[in-house]
PDB file of C-alpha atoms and ligand atoms in Angstrom:
ATOM      1  CA  UNK A 567     153.432  42.357  67.178  1.00 78.00           C
ATOM      2  CA  UNK A 568     150.932  41.765  70.142  1.00 86.00           C
ATOM      3  CA  UNK A 569     147.726  40.353  70.275  1.00 92.00           C
ATOM      4  CA  UNK A 570     144.903  42.465  72.395  1.00 94.00           C
ATOM      5  CA  UNK A 571     141.336  40.883  72.788  1.00 96.00           C
ATOM      6  CA  UNK A 572     138.760  43.051  73.600  1.00 97.00           C
ATOM      7  CA  UNK A 573     135.770  41.237  76.153  1.00 97.00           C
ATOM      8  CA  UNK A 574     132.898  42.412  77.178  1.00 97.00           C
ATOM      9  CA  UNK A 575     129.779  40.940  78.164  1.00 96.00           C
ATOM     10  CA  UNK A 576     127.478  42.538  75.827  1.00 95.00           C
ATOM     11  CA  UNK A 577     129.475  42.248  72.696  1.00 94.00           C
ATOM     12  CA  UNK A 578     131.602  39.044  70.970  1.00 93.00           C
ATOM     13  CA  UNK A 579     135.165  38.619  71.778  1.00 94.00           C
ATOM     14  CA  UNK A 580     137.619  40.838  69.434  1.00 94.00           C
ATOM     15  CA  UNK A 581     141.107  39.897  69.000  1.00 93.00           C
ATOM     16  CA  UNK A 582     143.345  42.451  66.702  1.00 91.00           C
ATOM     17  CA  UNK A 583     146.510  42.665  66.564  1.00 87.00           C
ATOM     18  CA  UNK A 584     148.619  45.621  68.034  1.00 86.00           C
ATOM     19  CA  UNK A 585     151.895  47.689  66.560  1.00 77.00           C
ATOM     20  CA  UNK A 586     153.509  47.617  70.560  1.00 66.00           C
ATOM     21  CA  UNK A 587     156.615  49.553  70.255  1.00 64.00           C
ATOM     22  CA  UNK A 588     155.352  52.580  69.002  1.00 65.00           C
ATOM     23  CA  UNK A 589     155.238  54.285  72.345  1.00 68.00           C
ATOM     24  CA  UNK A 590     152.078  56.284  71.378  1.00 77.00           C
ATOM     25  CA  UNK A 591     149.552  53.662  70.862  1.00 87.00           C
ATOM     26  CA  UNK A 592     147.024  53.856  73.545  1.00 94.00           C
ATOM     27  CA  UNK A 593     144.407  51.053  74.326  1.00 95.00           C
ATOM     28  CA  UNK A 594     141.810  53.265  73.646  1.00 97.00           C
ATOM     29  CA  UNK A 595     143.511  54.697  70.530  1.00 95.00           C
ATOM     30  CA  UNK A 596     143.949  50.693  69.232  1.00 94.00           C
ATOM     31  CA  UNK A 597     140.308  50.168  70.577  1.00 96.00           C
ATOM     32  CA  UNK A 598     138.503  53.130  68.913  1.00 96.00           C
ATOM     33  CA  UNK A 599     140.459  52.052  65.392  1.00 94.00           C
ATOM     34  CA  UNK A 600     138.863  48.469  65.646  1.00 95.00           C
ATOM     35  CA  UNK A 601     135.722  50.450  66.629  1.00 96.00           C
ATOM     36  CA  UNK A 602     135.146  48.855  69.899  1.00 97.00           C
ATOM     37  CA  UNK A 603     133.297  50.741  72.305  1.00 97.00           C
ATOM     38  CA  UNK A 604     135.582  51.544  75.188  1.00 97.00           C
ATOM     39  CA  UNK A 605     133.809  54.208  77.069  1.00 97.00           C
ATOM     40  CA  UNK A 606     135.661  57.012  77.158  1.00 98.00           C
ATOM     41  CA  UNK A 607     135.572  60.962  77.501  1.00 98.00           C
ATOM     42  CA  UNK A 608     138.694  63.294  78.368  1.00 98.00           C
ATOM     43  CA  UNK A 609     141.164  60.663  76.675  1.00 97.00           C
ATOM     44  CA  UNK A 610     143.232  62.711  78.800  1.00 96.00           C
ATOM     45  CA  UNK A 611     143.772  60.104  81.985  1.00 97.00           C
ATOM     46  CA  UNK A 612     141.541  62.182  84.773  1.00 96.00           C
ATOM     47  CA  UNK A 613     137.480  61.164  84.056  1.00 97.00           C
ATOM     48  CA  UNK A 614     138.207  57.412  84.724  1.00 98.00           C
ATOM     49  CA  UNK A 615     135.662  56.628  81.985  1.00 98.00           C
ATOM     50  CA  UNK A 616     137.999  54.207  80.121  1.00 98.00           C
ATOM     51  CA  UNK A 617     138.813  51.669  83.165  1.00 98.00           C
ATOM     52  CA  UNK A 618     139.584  48.467  82.186  1.00 98.00           C
ATOM     53  CA  UNK A 619     140.633  45.545  83.500  1.00 97.00           C
ATOM     54  CA  UNK A 620     144.094  44.423  81.413  1.00 96.00           C
ATOM     55  CA  UNK A 621     145.585  40.198  82.316  1.00 94.00           C
ATOM     56  CA  UNK A 622     147.445  38.208  80.383  1.00 90.00           C
ATOM     57  CA  UNK A 623     146.019  35.308  78.379  1.00 84.00           C
ATOM     58  CA  UNK A 624     148.387  32.712  78.250  1.00 77.00           C
ATOM     59  CA  UNK A 625     149.972  33.344  82.092  1.00 77.00           C
ATOM     60  CA  UNK A 626     153.286  34.913  81.256  1.00 80.00           C
ATOM     61  CA  UNK A 627     154.348  37.848  83.208  1.00 79.00           C
ATOM     62  CA  UNK A 628     153.104  40.680  82.154  1.00 83.00           C
ATOM     63  CA  UNK A 629     155.735  43.659  81.793  1.00 82.00           C
ATOM     64  CA  UNK A 630     156.131  45.432  84.591  1.00 82.00           C
ATOM     65  CA  UNK A 631     154.958  49.415  84.298  1.00 82.00           C
ATOM     66  CA  UNK A 632     154.759  52.394  86.636  1.00 83.00           C
ATOM     67  CA  UNK A 633     151.689  54.179  86.358  1.00 92.00           C
ATOM     68  CA  UNK A 634     152.292  57.988  86.493  1.00 93.00           C
ATOM     69  CA  UNK A 635     150.592  59.878  89.249  1.00 94.00           C
ATOM     70  CA  UNK A 636     147.587  61.341  87.416  1.00 95.00           C
ATOM     71  CA  UNK A 637     146.455  57.094  86.921  1.00 97.00           C
ATOM     72  CA  UNK A 638     147.451  56.782  90.496  1.00 96.00           C
ATOM     73  CA  UNK A 639     145.082  59.702  91.223  1.00 97.00           C
ATOM     74  CA  UNK A 640     142.274  58.400  88.679  1.00 98.00           C
ATOM     75  CA  UNK A 641     142.348  54.604  90.074  1.00 97.00           C
ATOM     76  CA  UNK A 642     142.580  55.563  94.286  1.00 97.00           C
ATOM     77  CA  UNK A 643     139.532  57.528  93.227  1.00 97.00           C
ATOM     78  CA  UNK A 644     137.764  54.758  91.757  1.00 97.00           C
ATOM     79  CA  UNK A 645     139.162  52.306  94.721  1.00 97.00           C
ATOM     80  CA  UNK A 646     140.609  49.891  91.957  1.00 97.00           C
ATOM     81  CA  UNK A 647     143.674  49.943  93.943  1.00 96.00           C
ATOM     82  CA  UNK A 648     145.258  51.624  97.104  1.00 96.00           C
ATOM     83  CA  UNK A 649     148.721  53.112  98.011  1.00 94.00           C
ATOM     84  CA  UNK A 650     149.650  50.413  99.444  1.00 96.00           C
ATOM     85  CA  UNK A 651     148.899  48.107  96.417  1.00 95.00           C
ATOM     86  CA  UNK A 652     150.132  50.903  93.902  1.00 93.00           C
ATOM     87  CA  UNK A 653     153.134  51.092  96.383  1.00 93.00           C
ATOM     88  CA  UNK A 654     153.538  47.311  96.329  1.00 93.00           C
ATOM     89  CA  UNK A 655     153.419  47.552  92.067  1.00 91.00           C
ATOM     90  CA  UNK A 656     155.924  49.854  92.325  1.00 89.00           C
ATOM     91  CA  UNK A 657     158.194  47.879  94.299  1.00 91.00           C
ATOM     92  CA  UNK A 658     157.714  44.492  92.718  1.00 91.00           C
ATOM     93  CA  UNK A 659     158.088  46.078  89.128  1.00 89.00           C
ATOM     94  CA  UNK A 660     154.558  44.917  88.323  1.00 90.00           C
ATOM     95  CA  UNK A 661     151.768  46.156  86.298  1.00 92.00           C
ATOM     96  CA  UNK A 662     148.212  46.616  87.488  1.00 94.00           C
ATOM     97  CA  UNK A 663     145.485  44.956  86.386  1.00 94.00           C
ATOM     98  CA  UNK A 664     143.353  47.851  86.514  1.00 97.00           C
ATOM     99  CA  UNK A 665     144.273  50.276  83.867  1.00 97.00           C
ATOM    100  CA  UNK A 666     143.171  53.819  82.133  1.00 98.00           C
ATOM    101  CA  UNK A 667     142.680  52.375  78.335  1.00 97.00           C
ATOM    102  CA  UNK A 668     143.400  56.798  77.501  1.00 97.00           C
ATOM    103  CA  UNK A 669     146.955  55.571  79.640  1.00 96.00           C
ATOM    104  CA  UNK A 670     147.684  52.484  78.746  1.00 95.00           C
ATOM    105  CA  UNK A 671     150.926  52.380  76.133  1.00 91.00           C
ATOM    106  CA  UNK A 672     150.474  48.728  74.041  1.00 89.00           C
ATOM    107  CA  UNK A 673     153.128  46.674  74.707  1.00 87.00           C
ATOM    108  CA  UNK A 674     154.523  43.530  73.450  1.00 86.00           C
ATOM    109  CA  UNK A 675     152.900  41.215  74.937  1.00 88.00           C
ATOM    110  CA  UNK A 676     149.049  39.338  74.209  1.00 91.00           C
ATOM    111  CA  UNK A 677     146.860  40.834  76.889  1.00 94.00           C
ATOM    112  CA  UNK A 678     143.200  40.027  77.625  1.00 95.00           C
ATOM    113  CA  UNK A 679     140.953  43.554  78.083  1.00 97.00           C
ATOM    114  CA  UNK A 680     137.914  43.980  79.934  1.00 97.00           C
ATOM    115  CA  UNK A 681     135.651  46.178  79.262  1.00 97.00           C
TER     116      UNK A 681
HETATM  117 FE1  FES B2162     139.013  59.949  80.398  1.00 90.19          FE
HETATM  118 FE2  FES B2162     140.578  57.665  80.022  1.00 90.19          FE
HETATM  119  S1  FES B2162     139.088  58.955  78.663  1.00 90.19           S
HETATM  120  S2  FES B2162     140.612  58.736  82.155  1.00 90.19           S
END
């Protein structure tokens, strides 16, 4: 069970439980289930509207994650990651703090999501 805290300056923070490990539950799906207004449009990793910043809530090292080509392209286009940064994340097996909520699968870790 993971705790996901959604945070936005315009709304009260909301922490929800996520059943991690289904390999299908995206962050955007979780947000929608809990009526958290994360912006979105295509829901297919192409428009970049669902950009979020994801960090650890307890300073624990986050789980590594390899971004898909599609997500890498959008994050680069948005100016959030450079090619070098993406390559370094892969080498170090580290997750990106910038993610597309519609592409991020919730895992068994407690995270803070700024949207
Ligand atoms: Fe378009 Fe996520 S909703 S990239």
